[in-house]
Coordinates of N, CA and C in Angstrom, one line a residue:
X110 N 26.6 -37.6 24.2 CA 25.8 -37.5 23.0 C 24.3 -37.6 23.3
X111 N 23.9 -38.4 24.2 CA 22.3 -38.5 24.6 C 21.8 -37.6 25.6
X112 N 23.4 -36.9 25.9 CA 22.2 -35.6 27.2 C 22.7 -34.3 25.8
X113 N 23.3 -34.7 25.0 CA 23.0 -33.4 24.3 C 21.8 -33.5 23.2
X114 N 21.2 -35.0 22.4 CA 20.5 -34.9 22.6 C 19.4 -34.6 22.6
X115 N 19.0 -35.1 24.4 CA 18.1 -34.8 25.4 C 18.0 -33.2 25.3
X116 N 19.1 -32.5 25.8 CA 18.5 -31.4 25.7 C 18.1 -30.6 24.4
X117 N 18.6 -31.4 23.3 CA 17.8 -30.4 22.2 C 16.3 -30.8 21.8
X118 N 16.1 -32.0 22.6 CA 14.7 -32.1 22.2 C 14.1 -31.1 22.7
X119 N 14.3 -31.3 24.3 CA 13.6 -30.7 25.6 C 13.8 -28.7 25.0
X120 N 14.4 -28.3 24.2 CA 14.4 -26.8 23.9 C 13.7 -27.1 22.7
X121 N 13.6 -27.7 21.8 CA 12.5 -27.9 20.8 C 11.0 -27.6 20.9
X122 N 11.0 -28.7 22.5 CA 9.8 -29.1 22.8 C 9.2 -27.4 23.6
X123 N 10.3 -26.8 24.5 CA 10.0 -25.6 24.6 C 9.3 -24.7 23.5
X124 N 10.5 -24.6 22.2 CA 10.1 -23.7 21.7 C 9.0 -24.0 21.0
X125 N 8.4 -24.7 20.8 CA 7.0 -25.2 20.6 C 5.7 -24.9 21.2
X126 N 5.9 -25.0 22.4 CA 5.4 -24.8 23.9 C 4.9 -23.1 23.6
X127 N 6.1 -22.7 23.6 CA 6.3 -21.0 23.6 C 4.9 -20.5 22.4
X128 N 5.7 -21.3 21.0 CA 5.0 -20.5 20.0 C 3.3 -20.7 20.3
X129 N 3.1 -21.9 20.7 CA 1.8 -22.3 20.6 C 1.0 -21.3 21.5
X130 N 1.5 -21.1 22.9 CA 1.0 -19.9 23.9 C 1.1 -18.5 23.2
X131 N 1.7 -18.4 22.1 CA 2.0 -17.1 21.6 C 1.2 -16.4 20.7
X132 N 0.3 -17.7 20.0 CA -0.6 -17.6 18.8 C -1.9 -17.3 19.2
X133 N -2.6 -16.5 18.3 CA -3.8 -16.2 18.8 C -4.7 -17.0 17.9
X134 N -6.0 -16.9 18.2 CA -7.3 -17.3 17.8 C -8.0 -16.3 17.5
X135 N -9.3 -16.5 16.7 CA -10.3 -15.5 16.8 C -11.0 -15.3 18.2
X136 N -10.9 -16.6 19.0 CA -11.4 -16.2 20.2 C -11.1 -15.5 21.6
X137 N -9.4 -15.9 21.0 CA -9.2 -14.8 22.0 C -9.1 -13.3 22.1
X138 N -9.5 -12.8 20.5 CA -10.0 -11.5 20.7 C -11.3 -11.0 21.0
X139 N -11.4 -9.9 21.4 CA -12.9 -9.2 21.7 C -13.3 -8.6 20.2
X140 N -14.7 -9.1 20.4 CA -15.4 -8.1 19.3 C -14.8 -6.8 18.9
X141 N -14.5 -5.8 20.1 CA -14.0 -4.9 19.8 C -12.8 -4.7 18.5
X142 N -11.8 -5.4 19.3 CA -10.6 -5.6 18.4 C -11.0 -6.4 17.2
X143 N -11.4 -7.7 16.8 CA -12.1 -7.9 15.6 C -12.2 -7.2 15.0
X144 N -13.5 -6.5 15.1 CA -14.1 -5.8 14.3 C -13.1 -4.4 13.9
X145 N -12.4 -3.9 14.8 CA -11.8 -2.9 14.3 C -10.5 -3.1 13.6
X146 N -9.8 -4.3 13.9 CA -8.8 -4.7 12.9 C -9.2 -5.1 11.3
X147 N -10.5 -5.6 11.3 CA -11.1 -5.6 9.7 C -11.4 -4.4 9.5
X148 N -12.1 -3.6 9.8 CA -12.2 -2.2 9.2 C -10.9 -1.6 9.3
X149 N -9.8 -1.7 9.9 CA -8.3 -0.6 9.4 C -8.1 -1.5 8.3
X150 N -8.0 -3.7 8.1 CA -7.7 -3.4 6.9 C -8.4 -3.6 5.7
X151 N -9.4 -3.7 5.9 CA -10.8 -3.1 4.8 C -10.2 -1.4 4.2
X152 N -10.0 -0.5 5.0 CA -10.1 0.6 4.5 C -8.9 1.2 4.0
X153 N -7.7 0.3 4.3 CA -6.4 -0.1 3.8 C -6.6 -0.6 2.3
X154 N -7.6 -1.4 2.0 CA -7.3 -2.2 0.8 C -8.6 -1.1 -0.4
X155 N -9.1 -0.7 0.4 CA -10.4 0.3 -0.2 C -9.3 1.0 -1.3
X156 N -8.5 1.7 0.0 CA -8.1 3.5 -0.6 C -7.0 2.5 -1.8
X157 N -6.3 1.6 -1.0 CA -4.9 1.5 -2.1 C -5.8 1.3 -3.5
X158 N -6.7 0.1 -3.7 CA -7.4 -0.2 -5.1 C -7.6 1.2 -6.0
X159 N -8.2 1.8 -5.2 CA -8.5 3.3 -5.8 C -7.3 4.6 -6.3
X160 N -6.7 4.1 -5.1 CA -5.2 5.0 -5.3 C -4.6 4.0 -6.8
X161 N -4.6 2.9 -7.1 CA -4.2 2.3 -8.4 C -4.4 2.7 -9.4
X162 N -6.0 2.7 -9.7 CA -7.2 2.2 -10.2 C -7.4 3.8 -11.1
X163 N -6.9 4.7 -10.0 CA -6.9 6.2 -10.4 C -5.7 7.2 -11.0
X164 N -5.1 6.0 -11.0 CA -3.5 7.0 -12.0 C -3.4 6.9 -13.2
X165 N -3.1 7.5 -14.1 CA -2.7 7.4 -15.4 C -2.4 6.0 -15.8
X166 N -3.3 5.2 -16.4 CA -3.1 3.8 -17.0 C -3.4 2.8 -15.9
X167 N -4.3 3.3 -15.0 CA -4.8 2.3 -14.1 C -5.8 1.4 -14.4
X168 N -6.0 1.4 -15.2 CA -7.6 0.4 -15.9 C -6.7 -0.1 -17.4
X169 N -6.2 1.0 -18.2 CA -5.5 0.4 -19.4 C -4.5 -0.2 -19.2
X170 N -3.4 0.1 -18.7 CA -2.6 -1.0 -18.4 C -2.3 -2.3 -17.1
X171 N -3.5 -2.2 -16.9 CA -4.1 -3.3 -16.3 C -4.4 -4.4 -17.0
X172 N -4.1 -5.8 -17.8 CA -4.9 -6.5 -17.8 C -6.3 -6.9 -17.5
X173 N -5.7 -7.0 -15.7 CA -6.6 -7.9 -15.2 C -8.4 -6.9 -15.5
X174 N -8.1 -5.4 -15.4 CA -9.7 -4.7 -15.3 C -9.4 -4.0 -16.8
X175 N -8.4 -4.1 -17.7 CA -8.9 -2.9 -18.6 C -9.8 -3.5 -19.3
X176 N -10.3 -2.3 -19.9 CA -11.8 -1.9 -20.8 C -11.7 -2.2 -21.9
X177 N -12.2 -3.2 -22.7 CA -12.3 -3.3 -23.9 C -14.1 -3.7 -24.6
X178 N -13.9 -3.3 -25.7 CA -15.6 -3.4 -26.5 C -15.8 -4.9 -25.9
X179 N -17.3 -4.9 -25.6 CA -18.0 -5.8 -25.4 C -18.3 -7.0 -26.5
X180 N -18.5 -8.0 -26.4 CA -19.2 -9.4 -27.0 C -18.7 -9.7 -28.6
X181 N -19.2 -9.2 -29.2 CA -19.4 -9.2 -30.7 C -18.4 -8.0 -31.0
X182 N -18.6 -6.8 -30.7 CA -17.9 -5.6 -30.7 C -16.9 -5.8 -30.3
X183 N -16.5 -6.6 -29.6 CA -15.2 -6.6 -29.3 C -14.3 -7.5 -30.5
X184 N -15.1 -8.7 -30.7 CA -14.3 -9.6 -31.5 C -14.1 -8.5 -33.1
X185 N -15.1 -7.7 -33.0 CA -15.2 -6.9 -34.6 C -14.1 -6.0 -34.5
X186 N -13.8 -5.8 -33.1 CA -12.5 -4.7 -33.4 C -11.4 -5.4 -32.9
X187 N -11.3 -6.4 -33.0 CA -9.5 -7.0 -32.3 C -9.4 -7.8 -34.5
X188 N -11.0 -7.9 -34.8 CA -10.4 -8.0 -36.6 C -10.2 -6.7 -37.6
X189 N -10.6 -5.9 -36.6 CA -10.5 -4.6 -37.1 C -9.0 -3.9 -37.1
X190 N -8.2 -4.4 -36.0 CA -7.0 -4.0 -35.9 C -6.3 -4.9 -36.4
X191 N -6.5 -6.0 -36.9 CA -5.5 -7.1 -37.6 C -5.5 -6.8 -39.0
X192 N -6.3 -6.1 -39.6 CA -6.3 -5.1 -40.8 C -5.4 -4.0 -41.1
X193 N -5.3 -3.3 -39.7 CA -4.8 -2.3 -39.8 C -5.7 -1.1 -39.7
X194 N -7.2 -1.4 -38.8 CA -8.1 -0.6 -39.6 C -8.1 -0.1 -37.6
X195 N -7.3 -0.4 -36.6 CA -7.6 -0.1 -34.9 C -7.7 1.2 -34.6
X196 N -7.6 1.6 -35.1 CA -6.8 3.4 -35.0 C -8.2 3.9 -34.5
X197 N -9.4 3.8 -34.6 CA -10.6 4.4 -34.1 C -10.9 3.5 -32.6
X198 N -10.7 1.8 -33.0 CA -11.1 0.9 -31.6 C -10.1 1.3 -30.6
X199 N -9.0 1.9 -30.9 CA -7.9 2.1 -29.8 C -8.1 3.3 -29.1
X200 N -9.1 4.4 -30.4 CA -9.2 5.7 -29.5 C -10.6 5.5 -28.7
X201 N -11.1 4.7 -29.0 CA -12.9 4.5 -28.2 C -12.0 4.3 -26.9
X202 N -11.5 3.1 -26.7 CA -11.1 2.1 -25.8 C -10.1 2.8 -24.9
X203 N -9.2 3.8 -25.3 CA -8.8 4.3 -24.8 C -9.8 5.5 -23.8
X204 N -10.1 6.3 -24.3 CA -11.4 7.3 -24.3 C -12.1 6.5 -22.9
X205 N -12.9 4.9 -23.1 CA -13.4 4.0 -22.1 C -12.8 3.8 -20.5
X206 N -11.3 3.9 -20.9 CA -10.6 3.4 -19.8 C -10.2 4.7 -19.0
X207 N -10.1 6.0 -19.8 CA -9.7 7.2 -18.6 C -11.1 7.8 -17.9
X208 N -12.2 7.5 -19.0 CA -13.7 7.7 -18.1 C -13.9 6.9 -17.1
X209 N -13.8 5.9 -17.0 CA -12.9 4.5 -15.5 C -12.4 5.4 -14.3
X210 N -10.7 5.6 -15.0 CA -10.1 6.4 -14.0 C -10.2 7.8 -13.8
X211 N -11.1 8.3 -14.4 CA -11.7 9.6 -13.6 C -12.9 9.5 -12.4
X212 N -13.3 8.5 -12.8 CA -14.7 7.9 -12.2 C -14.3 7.5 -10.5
X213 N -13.5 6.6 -10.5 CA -13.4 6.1 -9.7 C -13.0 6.6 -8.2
X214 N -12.1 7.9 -8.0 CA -11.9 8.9 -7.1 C -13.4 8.5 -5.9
X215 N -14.3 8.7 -7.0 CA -15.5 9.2 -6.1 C -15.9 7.9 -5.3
X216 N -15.5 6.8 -5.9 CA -15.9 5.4 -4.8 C -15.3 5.6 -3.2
X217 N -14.2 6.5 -3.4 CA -13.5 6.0 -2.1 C -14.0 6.6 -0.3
X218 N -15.1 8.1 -0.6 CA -15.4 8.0 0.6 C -16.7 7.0 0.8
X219 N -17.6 6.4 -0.1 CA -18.4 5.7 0.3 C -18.2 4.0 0.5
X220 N -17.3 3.9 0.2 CA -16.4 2.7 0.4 C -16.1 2.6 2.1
X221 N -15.3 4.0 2.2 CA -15.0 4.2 3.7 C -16.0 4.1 4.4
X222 N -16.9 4.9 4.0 CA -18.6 5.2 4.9 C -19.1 3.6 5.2
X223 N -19.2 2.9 4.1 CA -19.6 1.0 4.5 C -18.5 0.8 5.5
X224 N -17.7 1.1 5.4 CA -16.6 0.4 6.2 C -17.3 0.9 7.9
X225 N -17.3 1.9 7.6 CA -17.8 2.4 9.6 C -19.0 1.7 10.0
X226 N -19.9 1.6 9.1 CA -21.3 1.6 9.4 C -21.1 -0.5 9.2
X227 N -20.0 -1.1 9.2 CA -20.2 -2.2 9.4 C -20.6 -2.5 10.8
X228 N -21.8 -3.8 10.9 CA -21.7 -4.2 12.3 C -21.0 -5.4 12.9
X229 N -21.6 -5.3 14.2 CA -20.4 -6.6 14.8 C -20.6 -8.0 14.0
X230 N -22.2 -7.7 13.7 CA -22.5 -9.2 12.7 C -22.0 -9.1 11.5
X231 N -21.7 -8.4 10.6 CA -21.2 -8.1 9.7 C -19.7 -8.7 9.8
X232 N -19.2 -8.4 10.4 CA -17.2 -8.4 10.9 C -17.6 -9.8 10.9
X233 N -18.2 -10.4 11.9 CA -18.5 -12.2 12.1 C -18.2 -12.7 11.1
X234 N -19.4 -12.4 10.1 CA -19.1 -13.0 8.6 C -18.3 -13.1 8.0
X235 N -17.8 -12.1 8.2 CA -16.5 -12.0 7.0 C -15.4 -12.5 7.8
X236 N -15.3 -12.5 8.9 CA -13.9 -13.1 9.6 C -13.9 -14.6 9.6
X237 N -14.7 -15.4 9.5 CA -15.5 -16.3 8.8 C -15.7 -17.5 8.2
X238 N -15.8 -16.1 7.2 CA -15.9 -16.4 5.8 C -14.6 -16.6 4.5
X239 N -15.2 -16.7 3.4 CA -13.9 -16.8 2.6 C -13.2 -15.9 2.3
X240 N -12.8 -16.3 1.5 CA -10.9 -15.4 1.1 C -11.6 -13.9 0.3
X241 N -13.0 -13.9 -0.4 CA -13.1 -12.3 -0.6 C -14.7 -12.2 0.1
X242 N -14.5 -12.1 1.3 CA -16.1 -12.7 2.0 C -16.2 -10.5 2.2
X243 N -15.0 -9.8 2.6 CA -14.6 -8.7 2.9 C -15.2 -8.2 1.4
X244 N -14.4 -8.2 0.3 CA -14.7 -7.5 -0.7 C -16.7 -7.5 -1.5
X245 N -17.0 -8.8 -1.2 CA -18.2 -9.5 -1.4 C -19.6 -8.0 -0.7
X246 N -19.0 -8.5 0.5 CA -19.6 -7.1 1.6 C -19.7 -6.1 1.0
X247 N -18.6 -5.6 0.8 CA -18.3 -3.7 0.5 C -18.9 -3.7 -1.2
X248 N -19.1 -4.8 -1.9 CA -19.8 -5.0 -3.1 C -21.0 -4.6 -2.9
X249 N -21.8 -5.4 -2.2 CA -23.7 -5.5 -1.7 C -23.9 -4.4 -0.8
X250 N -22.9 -3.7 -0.3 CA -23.2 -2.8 0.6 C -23.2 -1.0 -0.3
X251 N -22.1 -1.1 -1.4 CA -22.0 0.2 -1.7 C -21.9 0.4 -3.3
X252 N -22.3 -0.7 -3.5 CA -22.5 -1.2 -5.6 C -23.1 0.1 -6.0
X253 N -24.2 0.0 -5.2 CA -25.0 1.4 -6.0 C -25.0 2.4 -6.4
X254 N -24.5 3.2 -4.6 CA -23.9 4.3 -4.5 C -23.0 4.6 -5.4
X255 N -22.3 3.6 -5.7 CA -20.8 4.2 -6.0 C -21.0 4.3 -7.7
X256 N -22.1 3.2 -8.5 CA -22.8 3.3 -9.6 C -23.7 4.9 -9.5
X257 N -24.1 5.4 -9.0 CA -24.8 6.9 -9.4 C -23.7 7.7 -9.3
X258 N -22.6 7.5 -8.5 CA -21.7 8.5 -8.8 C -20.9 8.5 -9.8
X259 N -20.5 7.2 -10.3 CA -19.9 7.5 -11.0 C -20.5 7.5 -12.9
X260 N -21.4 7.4 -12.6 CA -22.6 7.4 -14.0 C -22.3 8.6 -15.0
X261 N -22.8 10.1 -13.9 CA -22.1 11.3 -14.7 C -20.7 11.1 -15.2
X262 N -20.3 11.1 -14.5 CA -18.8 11.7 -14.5 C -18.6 10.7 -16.1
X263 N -18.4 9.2 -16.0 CA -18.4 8.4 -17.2 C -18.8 8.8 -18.5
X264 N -19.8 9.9 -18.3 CA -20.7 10.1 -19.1 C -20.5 11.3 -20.2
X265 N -20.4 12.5 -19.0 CA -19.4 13.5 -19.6 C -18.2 13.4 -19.9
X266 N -17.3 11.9 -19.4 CA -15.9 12.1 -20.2 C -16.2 11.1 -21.5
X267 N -16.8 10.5 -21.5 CA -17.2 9.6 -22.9 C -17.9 10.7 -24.2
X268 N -18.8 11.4 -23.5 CA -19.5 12.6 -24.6 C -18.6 13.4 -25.3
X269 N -17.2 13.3 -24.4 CA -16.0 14.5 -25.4 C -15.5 13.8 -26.3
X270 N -16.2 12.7 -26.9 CA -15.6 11.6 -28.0 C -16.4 11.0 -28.5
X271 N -16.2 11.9 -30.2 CA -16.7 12.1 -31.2 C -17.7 10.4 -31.1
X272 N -16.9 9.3 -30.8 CA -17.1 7.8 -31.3 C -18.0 7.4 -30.5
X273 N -18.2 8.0 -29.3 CA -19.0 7.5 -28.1 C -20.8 8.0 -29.0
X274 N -21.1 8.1 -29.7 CA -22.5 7.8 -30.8 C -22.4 7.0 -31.5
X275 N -21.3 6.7 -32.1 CA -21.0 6.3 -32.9 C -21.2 4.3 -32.5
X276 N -20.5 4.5 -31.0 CA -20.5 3.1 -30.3 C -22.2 2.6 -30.1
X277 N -22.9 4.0 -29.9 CA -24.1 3.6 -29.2 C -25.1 3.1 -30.3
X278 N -25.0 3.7 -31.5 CA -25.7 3.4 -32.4 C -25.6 2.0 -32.6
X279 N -23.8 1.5 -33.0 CA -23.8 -0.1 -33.2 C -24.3 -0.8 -32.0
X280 N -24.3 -0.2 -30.5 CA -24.0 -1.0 -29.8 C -26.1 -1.6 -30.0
X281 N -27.0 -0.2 -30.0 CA -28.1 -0.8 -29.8 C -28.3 -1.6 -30.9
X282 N -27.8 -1.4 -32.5 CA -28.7 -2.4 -32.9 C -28.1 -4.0 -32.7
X283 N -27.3 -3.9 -32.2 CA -26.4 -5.1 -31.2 C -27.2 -5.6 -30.3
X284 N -27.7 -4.8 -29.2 CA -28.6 -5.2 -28.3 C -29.8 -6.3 -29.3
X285 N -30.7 -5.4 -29.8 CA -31.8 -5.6 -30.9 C -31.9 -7.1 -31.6
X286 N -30.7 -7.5 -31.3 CA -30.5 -8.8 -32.4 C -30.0 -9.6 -31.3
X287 N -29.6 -9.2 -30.0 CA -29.3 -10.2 -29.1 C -27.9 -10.6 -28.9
X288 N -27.0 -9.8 -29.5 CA -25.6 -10.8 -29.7 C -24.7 -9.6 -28.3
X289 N -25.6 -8.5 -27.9 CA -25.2 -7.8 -26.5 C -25.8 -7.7 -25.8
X290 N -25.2 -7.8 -24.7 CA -26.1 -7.5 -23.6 C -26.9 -5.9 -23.2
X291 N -27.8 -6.0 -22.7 CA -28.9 -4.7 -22.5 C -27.8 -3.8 -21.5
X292 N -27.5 -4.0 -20.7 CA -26.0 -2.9 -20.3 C -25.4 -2.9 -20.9
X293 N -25.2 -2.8 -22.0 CA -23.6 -2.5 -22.8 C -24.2 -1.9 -23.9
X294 N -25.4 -1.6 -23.9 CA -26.2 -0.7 -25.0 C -25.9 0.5 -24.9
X295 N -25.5 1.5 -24.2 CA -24.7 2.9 -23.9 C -23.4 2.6 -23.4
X296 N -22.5 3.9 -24.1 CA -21.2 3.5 -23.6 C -20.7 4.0 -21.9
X297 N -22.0 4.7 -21.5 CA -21.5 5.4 -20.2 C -22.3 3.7 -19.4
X298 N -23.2 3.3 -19.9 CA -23.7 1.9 -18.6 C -22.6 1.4 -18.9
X299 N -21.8 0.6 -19.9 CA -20.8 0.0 -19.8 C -19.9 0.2 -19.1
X300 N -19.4 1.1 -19.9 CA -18.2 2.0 -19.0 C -18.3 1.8 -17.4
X301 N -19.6 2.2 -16.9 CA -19.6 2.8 -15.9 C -19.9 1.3 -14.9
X302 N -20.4 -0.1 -15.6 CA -20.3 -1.3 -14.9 C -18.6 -2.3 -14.8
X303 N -18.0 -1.6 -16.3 CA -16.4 -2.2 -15.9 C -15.7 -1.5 -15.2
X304 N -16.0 -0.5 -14.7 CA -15.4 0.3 -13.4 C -15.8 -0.2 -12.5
X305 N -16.8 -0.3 -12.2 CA -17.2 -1.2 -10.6 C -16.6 -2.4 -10.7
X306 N -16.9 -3.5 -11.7 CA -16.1 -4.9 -11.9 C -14.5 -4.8 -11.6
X307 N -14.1 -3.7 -12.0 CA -12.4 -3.9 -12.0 C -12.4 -3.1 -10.4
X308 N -12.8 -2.2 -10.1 CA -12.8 -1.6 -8.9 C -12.9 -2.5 -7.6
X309 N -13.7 -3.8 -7.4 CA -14.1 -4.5 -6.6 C -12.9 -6.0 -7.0
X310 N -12.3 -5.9 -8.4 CA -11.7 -6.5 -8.5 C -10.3 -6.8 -8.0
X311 N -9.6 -5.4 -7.7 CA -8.5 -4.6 -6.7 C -8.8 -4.6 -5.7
X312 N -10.2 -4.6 -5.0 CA -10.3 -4.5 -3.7 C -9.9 -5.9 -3.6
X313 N -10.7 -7.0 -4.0 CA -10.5 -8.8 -3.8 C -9.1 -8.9 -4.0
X314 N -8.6 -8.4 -4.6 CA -6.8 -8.8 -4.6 C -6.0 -8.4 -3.5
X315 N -6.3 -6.9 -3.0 CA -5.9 -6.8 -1.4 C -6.6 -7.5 -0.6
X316 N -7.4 -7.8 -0.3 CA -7.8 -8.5 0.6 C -7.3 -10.2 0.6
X317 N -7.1 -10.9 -0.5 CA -6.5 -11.8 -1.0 C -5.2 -11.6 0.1
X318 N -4.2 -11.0 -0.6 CA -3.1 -9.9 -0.4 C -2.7 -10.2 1.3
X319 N -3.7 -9.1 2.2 CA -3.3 -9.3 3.9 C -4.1 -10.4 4.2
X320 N -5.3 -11.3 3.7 CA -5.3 -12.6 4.1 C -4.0 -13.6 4.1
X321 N -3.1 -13.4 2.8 CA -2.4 -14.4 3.2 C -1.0 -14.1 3.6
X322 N -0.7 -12.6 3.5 CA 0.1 -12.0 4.9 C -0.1 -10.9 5.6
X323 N -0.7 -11.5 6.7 CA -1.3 -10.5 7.7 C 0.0 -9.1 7.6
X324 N 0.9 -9.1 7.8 CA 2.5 -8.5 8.0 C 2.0 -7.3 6.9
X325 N 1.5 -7.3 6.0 CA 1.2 -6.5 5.1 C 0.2 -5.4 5.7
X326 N -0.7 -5.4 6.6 CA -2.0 -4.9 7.1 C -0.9 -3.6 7.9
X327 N -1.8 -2.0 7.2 CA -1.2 -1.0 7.9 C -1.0 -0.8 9.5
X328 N -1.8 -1.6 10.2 CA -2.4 -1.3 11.2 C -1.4 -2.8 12.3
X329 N -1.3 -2.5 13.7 CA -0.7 -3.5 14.3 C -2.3 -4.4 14.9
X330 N -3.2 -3.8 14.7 CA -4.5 -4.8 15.4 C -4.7 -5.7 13.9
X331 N -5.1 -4.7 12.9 CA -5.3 -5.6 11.7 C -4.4 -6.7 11.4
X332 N -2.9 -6.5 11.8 CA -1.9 -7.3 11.7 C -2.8 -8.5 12.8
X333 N -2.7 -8.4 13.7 CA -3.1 -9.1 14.9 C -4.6 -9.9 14.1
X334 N -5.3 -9.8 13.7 CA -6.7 -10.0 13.8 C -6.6 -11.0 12.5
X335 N -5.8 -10.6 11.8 CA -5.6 -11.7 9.8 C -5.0 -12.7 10.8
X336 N -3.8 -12.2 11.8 CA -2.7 -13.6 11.5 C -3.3 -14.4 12.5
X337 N -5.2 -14.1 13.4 CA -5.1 -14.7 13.9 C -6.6 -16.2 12.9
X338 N -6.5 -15.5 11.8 CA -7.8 -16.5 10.8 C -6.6 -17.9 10.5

């Protein structure tokens, strides 16, 4: 009984031995590898969010990003539908969320484009850093861009509905009195800022996502480079 055990410690103590030599660190990768396993799964978590974000009911049947009236406007139409009177707040709101998912297509080469043009100091940080240090980046780096593209497009699909004047009128004298905010005074700035909020908000969820299992990352370096944080 004591050499058996002995020996199960002693294979224990191996397989211990083993895993420990097996595991990696950030330092035992090269920059190289680093940095290019965050950009496969940066541009991994890019496209999927977008591939979501852009199907029929990807913003509306979303909780976590769909689109609803803003501040005061909003509370006036969730009493508006307890009336029985929704039938107009559902077609705005609806109208809101497919201008979203038409919009959003267009984030995804300039999403990719940050992703290349990251540098090795850039990868540092975010390897790093916290749990959306990745999404945080691709926020500060391509907010803008991806705001002028998708501005039109919001714009002209909100203008094919009748209500979208209709919003703007209440919305400014709303502004005017202070009870909304100065972006939410047009329905295409609104629109066109809860698409970026829910858009970045799907990126942070994948990245969430292969932070806490690397196994998920398309890529076998990105696999390598999460399971080594």
């Amino acid at each position: 009984m004591i050499r058996t055990s002995l020996r199960f410690t002693t294979l224990c103590a191996g397989l211990l031995l083993s895993a420990s030599a097996l595991a990696l660190s950030l330092g035992d990768l090269t920059q190289k590898d680093a940095t290019g396993g965050l950009k496969d799964a940066l541009t991994q978590g890019a496209q999927l969010a977008v591939k979501q974000l852009s199907t029929p009911g990807g913003f509306s049947n979303n909780p976590d990003v769909r689109i609803e009236l803003p501040g005061n406007l909003g509370k006036a139409a969730k009493a508006m539908k307890m009336f029985g009177k929704g039938e107009q707040v559902e077609a705005l709101e609806t109208s809101m969320n497919k201008a979203a998912e038409a919009a959003v297509p267009q984030a995804q080469a300039i999403l990719v484009d940050a992703v290349k043009n990251m540098s090795v100091t850039d990868a540092k940080g975010i390897l790093s850093g916290g749990d959306d240090s990745a999404t945080q980046y691709l926020n500060k780096s391509s907010r803008e861009q991806i705001r002028a593209k998708f501005l039109p497009i919001v714009k002209q699909a909100t203008d094919k509905v009748g209500l979208a004047q209709q919003y703007n009128n209440f919305a400014g004298q709303a502004v005017a009195l202070g009870v909304v905010d100065a972006k939410s005074a047009s329905i295409e700035n609104y629109v066109t800022e809860k698409a970026l909020d829910g858009l970045f908000e799907m990126i942070g969820k994948q990245e969430q996502s292969i932070r806490q299992n690397p196994a998920e990352a398309a890529t076998s370096l990105a696999k390598k480079v999460f399971g080594a944080l």
